[in-house]
Coordinates of C-alpha atoms and ligand atoms in Angstrom, one line a residue:
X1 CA -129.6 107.4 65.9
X2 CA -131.7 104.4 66.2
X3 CA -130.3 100.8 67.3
X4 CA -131.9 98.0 65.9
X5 CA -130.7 94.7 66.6
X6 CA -130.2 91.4 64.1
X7 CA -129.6 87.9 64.4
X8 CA -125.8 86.6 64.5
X9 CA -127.2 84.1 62.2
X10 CA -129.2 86.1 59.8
X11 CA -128.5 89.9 58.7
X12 CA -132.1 90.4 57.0
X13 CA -133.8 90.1 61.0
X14 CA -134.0 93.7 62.4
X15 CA -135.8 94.1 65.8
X16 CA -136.1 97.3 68.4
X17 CA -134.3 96.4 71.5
X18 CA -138.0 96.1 73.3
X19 CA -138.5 93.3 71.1
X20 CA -135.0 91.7 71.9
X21 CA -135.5 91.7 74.9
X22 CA -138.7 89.9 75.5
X23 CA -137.4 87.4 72.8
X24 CA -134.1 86.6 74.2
X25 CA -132.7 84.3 71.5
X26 CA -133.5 85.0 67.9
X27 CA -135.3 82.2 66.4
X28 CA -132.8 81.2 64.0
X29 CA -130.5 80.1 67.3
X30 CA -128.7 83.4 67.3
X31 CA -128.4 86.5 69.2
X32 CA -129.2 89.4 68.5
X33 CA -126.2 92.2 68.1
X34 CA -126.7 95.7 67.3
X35 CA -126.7 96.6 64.0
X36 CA -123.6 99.2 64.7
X37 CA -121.8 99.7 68.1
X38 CA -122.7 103.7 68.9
X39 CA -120.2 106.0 70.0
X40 CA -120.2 107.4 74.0
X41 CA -121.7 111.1 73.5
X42 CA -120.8 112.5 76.7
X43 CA -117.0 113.5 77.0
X44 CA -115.1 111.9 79.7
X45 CA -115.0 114.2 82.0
X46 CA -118.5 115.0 82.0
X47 CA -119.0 111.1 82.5
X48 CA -116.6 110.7 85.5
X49 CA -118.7 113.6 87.7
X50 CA -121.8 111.2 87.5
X51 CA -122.8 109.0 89.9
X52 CA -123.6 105.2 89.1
X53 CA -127.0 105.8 88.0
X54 CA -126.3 108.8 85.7
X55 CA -123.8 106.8 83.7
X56 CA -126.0 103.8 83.4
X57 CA -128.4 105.9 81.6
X58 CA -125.7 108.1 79.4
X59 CA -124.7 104.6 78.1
X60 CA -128.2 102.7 77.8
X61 CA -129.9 105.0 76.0
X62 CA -127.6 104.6 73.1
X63 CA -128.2 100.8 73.0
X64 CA -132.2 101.0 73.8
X65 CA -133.3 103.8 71.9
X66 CA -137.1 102.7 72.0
X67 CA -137.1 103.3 75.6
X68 CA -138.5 106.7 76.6
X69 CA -135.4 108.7 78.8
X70 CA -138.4 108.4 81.6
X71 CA -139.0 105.1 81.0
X72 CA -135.6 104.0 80.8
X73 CA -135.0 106.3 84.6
X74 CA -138.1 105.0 86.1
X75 CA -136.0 101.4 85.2
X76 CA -132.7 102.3 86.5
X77 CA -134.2 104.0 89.6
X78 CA -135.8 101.0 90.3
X79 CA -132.9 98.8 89.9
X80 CA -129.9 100.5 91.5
X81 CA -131.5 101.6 95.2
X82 CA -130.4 100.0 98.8
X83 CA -130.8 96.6 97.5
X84 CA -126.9 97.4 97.0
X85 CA -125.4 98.4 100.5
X86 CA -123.4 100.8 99.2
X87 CA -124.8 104.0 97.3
X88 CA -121.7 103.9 94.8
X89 CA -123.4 100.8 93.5
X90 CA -119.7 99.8 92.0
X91 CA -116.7 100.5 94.2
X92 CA -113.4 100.4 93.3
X93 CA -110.5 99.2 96.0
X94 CA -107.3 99.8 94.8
X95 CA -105.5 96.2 96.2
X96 CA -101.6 94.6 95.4
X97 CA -101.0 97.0 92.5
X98 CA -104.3 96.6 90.6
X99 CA -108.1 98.0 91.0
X100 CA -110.7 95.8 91.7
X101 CA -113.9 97.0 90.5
X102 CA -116.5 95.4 93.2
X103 CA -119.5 94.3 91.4
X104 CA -121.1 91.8 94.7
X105 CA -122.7 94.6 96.2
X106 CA -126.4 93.5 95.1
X107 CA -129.0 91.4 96.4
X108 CA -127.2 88.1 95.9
X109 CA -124.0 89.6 96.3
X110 CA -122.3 87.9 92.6
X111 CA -122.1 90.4 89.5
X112 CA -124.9 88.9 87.8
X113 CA -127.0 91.5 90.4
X114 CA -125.6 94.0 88.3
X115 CA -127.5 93.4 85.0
X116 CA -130.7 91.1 86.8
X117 CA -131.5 93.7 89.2
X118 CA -132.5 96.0 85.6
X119 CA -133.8 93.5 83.1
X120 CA -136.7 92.5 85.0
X121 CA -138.0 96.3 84.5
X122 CA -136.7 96.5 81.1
X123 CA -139.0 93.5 80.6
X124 CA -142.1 94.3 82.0
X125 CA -141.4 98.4 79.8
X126 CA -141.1 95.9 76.9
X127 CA -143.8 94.4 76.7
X128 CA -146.3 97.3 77.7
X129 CA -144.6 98.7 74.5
X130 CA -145.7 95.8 72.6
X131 CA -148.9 95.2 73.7
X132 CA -147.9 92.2 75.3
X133 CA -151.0 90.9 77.2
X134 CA -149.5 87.9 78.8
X135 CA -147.8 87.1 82.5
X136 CA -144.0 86.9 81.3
X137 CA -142.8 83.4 83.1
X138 CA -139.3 83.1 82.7
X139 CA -137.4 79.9 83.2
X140 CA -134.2 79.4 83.9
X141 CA -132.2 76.6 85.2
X142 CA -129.0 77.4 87.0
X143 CA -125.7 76.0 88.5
X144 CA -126.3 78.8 91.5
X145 CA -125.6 81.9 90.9
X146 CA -127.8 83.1 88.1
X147 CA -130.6 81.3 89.7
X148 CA -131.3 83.9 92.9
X149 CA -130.3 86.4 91.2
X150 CA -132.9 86.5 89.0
X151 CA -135.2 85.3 92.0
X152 CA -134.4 87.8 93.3
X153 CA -134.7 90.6 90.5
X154 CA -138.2 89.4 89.6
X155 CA -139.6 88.8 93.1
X156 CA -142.6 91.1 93.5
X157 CA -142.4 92.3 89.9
X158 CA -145.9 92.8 88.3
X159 CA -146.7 91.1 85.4
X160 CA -144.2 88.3 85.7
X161 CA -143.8 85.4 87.0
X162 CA -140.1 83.3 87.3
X163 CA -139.7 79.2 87.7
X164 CA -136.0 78.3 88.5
X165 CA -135.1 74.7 88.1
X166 CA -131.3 73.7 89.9
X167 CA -129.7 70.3 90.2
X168 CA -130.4 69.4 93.4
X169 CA -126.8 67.9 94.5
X170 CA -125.1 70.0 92.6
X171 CA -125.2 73.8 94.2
X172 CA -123.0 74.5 97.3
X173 CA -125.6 74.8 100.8
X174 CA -125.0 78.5 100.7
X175 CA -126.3 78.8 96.8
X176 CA -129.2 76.0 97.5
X177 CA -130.1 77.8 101.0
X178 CA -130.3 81.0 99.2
X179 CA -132.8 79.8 96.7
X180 CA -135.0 77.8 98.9
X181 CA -135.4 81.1 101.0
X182 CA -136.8 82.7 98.5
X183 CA -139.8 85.0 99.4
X184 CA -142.5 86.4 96.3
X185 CA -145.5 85.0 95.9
X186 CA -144.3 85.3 92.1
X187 CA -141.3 82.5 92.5
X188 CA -141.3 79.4 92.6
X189 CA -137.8 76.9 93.2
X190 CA -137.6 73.0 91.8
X191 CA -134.5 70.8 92.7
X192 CA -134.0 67.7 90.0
X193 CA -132.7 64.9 90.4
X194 CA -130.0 65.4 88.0
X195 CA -126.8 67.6 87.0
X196 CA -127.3 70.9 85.3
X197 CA -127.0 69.8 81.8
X198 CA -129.9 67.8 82.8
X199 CA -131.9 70.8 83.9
X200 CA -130.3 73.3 80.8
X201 CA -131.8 70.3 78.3
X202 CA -135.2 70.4 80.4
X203 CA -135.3 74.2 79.9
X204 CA -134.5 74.1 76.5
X205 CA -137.3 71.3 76.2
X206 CA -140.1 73.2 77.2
X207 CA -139.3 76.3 75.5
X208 CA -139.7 74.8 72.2
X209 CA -142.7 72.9 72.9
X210 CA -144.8 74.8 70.3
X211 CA -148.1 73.2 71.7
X212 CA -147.3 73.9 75.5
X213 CA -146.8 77.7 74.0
X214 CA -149.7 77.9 72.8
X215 CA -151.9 76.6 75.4
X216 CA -150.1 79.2 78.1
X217 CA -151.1 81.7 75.3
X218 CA -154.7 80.4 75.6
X219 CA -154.4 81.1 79.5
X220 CA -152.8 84.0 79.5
X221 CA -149.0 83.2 79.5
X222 CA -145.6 83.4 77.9
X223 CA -142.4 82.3 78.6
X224 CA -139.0 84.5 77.9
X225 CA -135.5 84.5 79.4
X226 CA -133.3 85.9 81.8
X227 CA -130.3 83.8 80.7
X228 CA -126.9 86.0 80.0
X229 CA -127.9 85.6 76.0
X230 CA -130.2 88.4 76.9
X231 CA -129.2 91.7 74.8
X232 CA -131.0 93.2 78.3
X233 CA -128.5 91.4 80.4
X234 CA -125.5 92.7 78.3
X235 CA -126.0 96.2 77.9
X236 CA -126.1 97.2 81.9
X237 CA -122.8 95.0 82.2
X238 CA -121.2 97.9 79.5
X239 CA -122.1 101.0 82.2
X240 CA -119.6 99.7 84.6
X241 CA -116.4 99.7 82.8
X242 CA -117.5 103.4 81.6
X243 CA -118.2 104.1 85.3
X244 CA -114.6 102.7 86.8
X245 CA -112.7 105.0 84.2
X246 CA -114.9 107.9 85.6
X247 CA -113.3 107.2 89.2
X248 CA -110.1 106.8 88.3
X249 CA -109.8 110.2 86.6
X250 CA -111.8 112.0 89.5
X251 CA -109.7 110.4 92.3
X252 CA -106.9 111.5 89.9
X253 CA -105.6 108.4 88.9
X254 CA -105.4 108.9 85.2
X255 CA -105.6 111.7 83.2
X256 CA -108.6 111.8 80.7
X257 CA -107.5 109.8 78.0
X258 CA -105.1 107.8 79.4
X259 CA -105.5 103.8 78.6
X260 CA -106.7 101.4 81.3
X261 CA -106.7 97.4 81.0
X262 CA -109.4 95.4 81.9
X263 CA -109.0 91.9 83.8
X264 CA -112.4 89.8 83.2
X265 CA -112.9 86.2 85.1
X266 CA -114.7 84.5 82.2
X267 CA -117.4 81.7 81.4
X268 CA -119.9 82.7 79.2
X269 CA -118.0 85.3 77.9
X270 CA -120.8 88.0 78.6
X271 CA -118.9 90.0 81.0
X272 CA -116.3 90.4 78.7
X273 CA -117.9 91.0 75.6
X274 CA -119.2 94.1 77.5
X275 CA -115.9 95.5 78.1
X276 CA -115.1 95.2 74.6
X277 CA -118.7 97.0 73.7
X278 CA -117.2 100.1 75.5
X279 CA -113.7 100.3 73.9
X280 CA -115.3 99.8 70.7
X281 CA -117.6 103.0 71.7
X282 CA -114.3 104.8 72.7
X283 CA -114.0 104.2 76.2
X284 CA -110.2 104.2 76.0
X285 CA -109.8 100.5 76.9
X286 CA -105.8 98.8 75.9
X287 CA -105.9 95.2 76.8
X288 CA -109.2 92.8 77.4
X289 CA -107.5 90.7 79.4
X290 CA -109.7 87.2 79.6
X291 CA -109.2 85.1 82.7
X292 CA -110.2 80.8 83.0
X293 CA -110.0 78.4 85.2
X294 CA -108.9 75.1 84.3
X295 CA -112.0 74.5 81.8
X296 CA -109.5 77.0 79.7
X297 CA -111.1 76.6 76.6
X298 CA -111.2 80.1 75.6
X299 CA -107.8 80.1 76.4
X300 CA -107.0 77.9 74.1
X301 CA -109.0 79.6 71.6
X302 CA -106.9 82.8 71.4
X303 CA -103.4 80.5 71.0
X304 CA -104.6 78.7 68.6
X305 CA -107.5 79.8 66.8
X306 CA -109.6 77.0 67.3
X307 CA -112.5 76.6 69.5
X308 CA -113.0 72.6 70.7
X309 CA -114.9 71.9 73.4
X310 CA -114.3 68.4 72.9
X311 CA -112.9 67.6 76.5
X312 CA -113.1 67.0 80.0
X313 CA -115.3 68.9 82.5
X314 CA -113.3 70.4 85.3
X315 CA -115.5 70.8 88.2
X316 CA -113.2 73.6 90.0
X317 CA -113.3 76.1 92.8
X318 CA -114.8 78.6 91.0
X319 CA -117.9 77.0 89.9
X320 CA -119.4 79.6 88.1
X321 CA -116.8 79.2 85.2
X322 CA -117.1 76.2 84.6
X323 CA -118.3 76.4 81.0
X324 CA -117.2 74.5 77.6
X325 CA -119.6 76.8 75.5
X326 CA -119.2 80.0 75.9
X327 CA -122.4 81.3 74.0
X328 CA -121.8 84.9 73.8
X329 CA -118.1 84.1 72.1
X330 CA -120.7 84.1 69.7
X331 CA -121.5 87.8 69.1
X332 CA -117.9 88.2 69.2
X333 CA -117.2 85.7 66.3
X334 CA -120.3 87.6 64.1
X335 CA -118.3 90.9 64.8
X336 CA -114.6 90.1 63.7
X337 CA -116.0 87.6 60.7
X338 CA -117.2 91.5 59.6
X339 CA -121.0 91.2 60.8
X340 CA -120.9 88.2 58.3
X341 CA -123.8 86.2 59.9
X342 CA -123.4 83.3 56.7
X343 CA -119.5 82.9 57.8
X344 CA -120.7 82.8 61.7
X345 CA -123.7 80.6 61.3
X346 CA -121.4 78.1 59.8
X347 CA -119.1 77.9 62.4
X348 CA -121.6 77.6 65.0
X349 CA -122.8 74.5 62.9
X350 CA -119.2 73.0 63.0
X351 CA -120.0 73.8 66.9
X352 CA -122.7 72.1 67.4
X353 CA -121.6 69.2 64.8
X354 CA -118.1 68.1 65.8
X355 CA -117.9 70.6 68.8
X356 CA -115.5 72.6 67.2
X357 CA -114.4 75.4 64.6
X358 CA -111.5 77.2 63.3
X359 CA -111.3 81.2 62.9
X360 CA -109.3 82.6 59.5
X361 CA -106.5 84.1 59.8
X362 CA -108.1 87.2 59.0
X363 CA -110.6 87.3 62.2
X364 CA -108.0 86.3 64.1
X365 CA -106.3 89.7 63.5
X366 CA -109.1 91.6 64.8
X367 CA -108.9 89.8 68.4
X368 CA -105.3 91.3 69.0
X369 CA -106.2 93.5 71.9
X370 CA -107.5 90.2 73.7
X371 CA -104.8 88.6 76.1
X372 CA -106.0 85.3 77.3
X373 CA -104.9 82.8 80.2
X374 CA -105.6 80.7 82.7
X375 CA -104.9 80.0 85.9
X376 CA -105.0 76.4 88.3
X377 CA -106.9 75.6 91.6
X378 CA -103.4 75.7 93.2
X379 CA -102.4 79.2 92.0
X380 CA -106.0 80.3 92.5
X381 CA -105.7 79.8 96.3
X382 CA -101.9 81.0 96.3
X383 CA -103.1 84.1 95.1
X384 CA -106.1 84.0 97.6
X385 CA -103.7 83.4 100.9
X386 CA -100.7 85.6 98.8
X387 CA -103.1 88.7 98.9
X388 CA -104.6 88.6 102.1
X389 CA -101.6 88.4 104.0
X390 CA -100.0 91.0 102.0
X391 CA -102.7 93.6 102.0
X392 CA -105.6 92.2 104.1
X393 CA -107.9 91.9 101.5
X394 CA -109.8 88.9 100.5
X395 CA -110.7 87.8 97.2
X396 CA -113.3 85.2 95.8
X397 CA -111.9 82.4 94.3
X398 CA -113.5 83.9 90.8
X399 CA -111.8 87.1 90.9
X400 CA -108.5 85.4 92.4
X401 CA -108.6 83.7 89.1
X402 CA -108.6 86.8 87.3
X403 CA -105.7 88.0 89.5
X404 CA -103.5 85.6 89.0
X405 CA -103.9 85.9 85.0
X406 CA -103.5 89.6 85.4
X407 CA -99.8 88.4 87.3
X408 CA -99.3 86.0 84.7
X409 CA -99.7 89.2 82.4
X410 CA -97.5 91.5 83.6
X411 CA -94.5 89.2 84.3
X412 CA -95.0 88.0 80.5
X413 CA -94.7 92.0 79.7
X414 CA -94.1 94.4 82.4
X415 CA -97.0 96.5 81.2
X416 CA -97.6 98.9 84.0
X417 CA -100.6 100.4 82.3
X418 CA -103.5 101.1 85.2
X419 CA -105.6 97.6 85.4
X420 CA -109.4 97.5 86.6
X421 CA -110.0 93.8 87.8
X422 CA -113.8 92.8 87.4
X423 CA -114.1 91.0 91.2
X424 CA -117.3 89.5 90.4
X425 CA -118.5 87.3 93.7
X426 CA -118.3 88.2 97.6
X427 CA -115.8 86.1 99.4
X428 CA -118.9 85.0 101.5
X429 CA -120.6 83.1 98.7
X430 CA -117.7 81.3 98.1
X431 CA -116.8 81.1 101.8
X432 CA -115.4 77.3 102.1
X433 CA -112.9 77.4 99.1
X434 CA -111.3 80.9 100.5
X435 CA -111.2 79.3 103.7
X436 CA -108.9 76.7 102.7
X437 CA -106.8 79.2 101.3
X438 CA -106.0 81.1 103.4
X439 CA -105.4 78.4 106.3
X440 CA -106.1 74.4 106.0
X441 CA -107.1 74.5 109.5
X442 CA -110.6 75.9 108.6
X443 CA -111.8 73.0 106.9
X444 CA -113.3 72.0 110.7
X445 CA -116.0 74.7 110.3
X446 CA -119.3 74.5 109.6
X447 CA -120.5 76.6 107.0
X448 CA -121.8 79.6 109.4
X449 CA -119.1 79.6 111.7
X450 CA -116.7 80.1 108.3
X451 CA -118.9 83.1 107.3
X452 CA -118.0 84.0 110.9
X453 CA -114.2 84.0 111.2
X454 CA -114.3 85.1 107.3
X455 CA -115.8 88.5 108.9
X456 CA -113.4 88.7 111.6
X457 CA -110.0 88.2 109.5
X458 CA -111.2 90.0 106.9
X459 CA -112.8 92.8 108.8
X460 CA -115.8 93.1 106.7
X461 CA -119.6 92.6 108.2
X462 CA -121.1 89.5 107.0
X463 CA -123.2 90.9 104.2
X464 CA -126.8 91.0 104.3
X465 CA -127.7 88.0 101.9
X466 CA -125.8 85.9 104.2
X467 CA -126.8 87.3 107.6
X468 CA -130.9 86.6 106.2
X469 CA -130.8 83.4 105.4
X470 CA -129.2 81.9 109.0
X471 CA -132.7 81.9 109.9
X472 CA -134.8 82.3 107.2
X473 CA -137.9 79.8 106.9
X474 CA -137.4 77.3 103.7
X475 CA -140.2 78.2 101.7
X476 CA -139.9 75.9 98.7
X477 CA -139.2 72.3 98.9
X478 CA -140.5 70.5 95.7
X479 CA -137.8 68.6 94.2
X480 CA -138.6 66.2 91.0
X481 CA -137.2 63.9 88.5
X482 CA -135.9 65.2 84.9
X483 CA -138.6 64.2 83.0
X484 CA -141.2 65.9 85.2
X485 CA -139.9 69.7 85.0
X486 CA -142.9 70.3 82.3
X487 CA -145.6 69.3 84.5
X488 CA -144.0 71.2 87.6
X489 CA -144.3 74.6 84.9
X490 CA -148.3 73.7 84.2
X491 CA -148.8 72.5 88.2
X492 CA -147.2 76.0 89.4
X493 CA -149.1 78.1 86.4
X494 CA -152.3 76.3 87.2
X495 CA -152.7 75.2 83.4
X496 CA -156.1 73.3 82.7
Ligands
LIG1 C1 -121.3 84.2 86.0 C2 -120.0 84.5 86.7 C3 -118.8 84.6 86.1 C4 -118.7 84.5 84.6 O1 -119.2 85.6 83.9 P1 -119.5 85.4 82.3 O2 -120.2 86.7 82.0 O3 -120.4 84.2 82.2 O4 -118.2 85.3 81.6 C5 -117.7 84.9 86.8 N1 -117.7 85.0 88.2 C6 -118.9 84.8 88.8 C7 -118.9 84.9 90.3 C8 -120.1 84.6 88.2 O5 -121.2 84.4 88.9

């Protein structure tokens, strides 16, 4: 049955998931949802004797169903190969009573590999099947980790071309090393002087500059997005719950049937939101467990029922959570207001108003399989140092987030139910903070000889995105002010 997607703000848009994708955003400001959530049509056990790649297409095609089963191969062939150093793609380590589900094995070794490595093929499929003539330019601007990843999906990629903006103080070296490495003769890396609302609001700037639109147009141009609002960056998050409950009933874990929890270390919400896609297409899912730092406003969201992000920003240790706006809370919203888009455009107004909304009473009944909590920078690294002297194994400090929620969670209830853990970063990338945790006397280091001694305690190789860019040439180095990110886009493009 076809999927067509509409706007969270307006029921009467309907678009094929080709379109979706090269729009990113609807152009009311919402995003688009699919107009019903289908059902898994492969049995369990069928699912859980296919590898990674398999599942990813069971699962996609019910969500893309414009894509040709070749086209939407050829895509997932392309995506999942040796840039992951492991051929299971997703492994699962069963660690301290819990399963992590590892999803760093990409190219930029952060989960976001797991859906960027795919959309950049579902792009360029999209628009040949829209007779889209133009170079596709995405922009994004990042606070690190979305940034290479998507470099690093859309390097060499015919037909596109990607311009990634980062505040130039504000990345750790590893993150800013990373970027400035980047090979492709298709990329192209800006620092600004300025934070990353600063480079978000630039973003946003050009993208609705109607007359810089249509002068790419004119030279052959167009811009789209590759930002986590992307329905393409949300669907290949959903194949991986599906694919840990497939290796948990064939290493005879569970039987099929039997309920897992899911543990989710949250920002934007996206990750999350895809775990609830596949319960709500029967993947027998019990708790969503959802997982903050100290920027806990989600967490206060579930107690209370209001969302206010009217409040300090906490820069922590696990950067890529800090977040006030969680902007895919917003498909959520649409679906337990009962695909109202009216009732969830108007809260989204109160959002952007006063920076704040309250749910009814009634959609608040629908979010009773969400658990929510948070944990501090303190318990973060307890659980880090706890972990790893217990069991050896060493967590980022975003997934040690998530575990100490999940031990927040079953002390509160001493549910033993089988938990996956979404571990979402490499303990490399975030080599400094688990440093510290585990012994104060690392702090010394410098920033290689950490990834070092990380290797040798840990007893894991230093992963290949790290060992590259020890030596890797810088290859970009323009940096500008805030106001000049427009005329870096037409200086790179070559716009007359
Ligand atoms: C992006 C990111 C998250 C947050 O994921 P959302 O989908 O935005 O909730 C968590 N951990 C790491 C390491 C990330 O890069």
């Amino acid at each position: 049955m076809e999927v067509l997607y509409n706007s969270t703000r307006d029921n009467d848009i309907h678009v094929r998931a080709s379109e979706a994708i090269l729009k990113g955003l609807s152009e009311d400001g919402g995003l688009f949802v699919p107009d019903h959530i289908p059902a898994l049509d492969k049995s369990l056990a069928e699912l859980s004797a296919m590898n990674y790649q398999e599942v990813a297409y069971e699962v996609m095609k019910l969500y893309l169903t414009d894509f040709t089963p070749e086209e939407l191969k050829g895509c997932i062939a392309k995506a999942y190969d040796e840039k992951f150093d492991t051929e299971v793609i997703a492994p699962l380590v069963c660690a301290g009573g819990a399963y992590y589900l590892e999803l760093f094995h990409g190219a930029t070794i952060a989960f976001k590999d797991m859906a960027l490595s795919l959309l950049p093929h579902l792009m360029t499929v999209s628009a040949q099947k829209n007779k889209v003539k133009n170079e596709i330019v995405i922009l994004t601007a990042t606070s690190g980790d979305t940034g290479k990843a998507a470099l690093a999906g859309f390097a060499g990629v015919e037909g596109t071309k990607i311009i990634v903006f980062y505040p130039k103080d504000g990345v750790s070296p590893i993150q800013e090393r990373q970027m400035i490495t980047q090979k492709g003769e298709n990329t192209y890396v800006v620092g600004i002087h300025g934070n990353f609302d600063d480079a978000q609001t630039g973003v946003k700037k050009i993208f609705a500059d109607k007359g810089l639109a249509e002068k790419m147009d004119r030279q052959g141009f167009q811009f789209s997005s590759a930002n986590s609002i992307n329905i393409g960056r949300l669907v290949p998050q959903i194949v991986y719950y599906v694919y840990a409950y497939g290796r948990l009933m064939a290493e005879g874990k569970i039987a099929e049937g039997d309920k897992i929890h899911v543990v989710v270390p949250t920002g934007n919400f996206g990750n999350i939101l895809a775990a609830y896609y596949a319960k709500n297409m029967g993947l027998p899912v019990g708790k969503l467990i959802c997982a903050s730092n100290e920027n806990k406003v989600l967490y206060d969201f579930f107690r209370t029922s209001v969302y206010d992000r009217n409040r300090e920003f906490v820069l922590t240790s696990s950067p890529s959570m800090d977040i006030l706006i969680s902007s895919n809370l917003e498909r959520l919203i649409y679906r337990i207001a009962g695909n109202d888009a009216g009732k969830n455009a108007e809260l989204m107004k109160a959002l952007a108003g006063e920076g704040k909304y309250r749910i009814t009473e009634e959609m608040r009944k629908e979010l009773g399989d969400f658990y929510g909590n948070y944990a501090s920078g303190q318990e973060t690294s307890e659980m880090i140092r706890a972990l790893y002297e217990n069991t050896g194994y060493v967590l980022d400090t975003h997934t040690a987030v998530a575990a100490c929620v999940y031990r927040k969670y079953t002390e509160e209830t001493g549910d033993r139910t089988p938990t996956v853990i979404a571990s979402t970063a490499s303990p490399f990338k975030f080599t400094r903070s688990v440093m510290n945790a585990i012994d104060e006397k690392y702090d010394k280091m410098s920033d290689f000889e950490l990834v070092d001694e990380l290797s040798s305690i840990a007893n894991v190789a230093v992963p290949a995105a790290i060992e590259e860019i020890r030596t890797a040439p810088v290859l970009h180095d323009h940096v500008c002010g805030k106001e000049e990110m427009q005329k870096a886009v037409e200086e790179f493009l070559g716009l007359k």
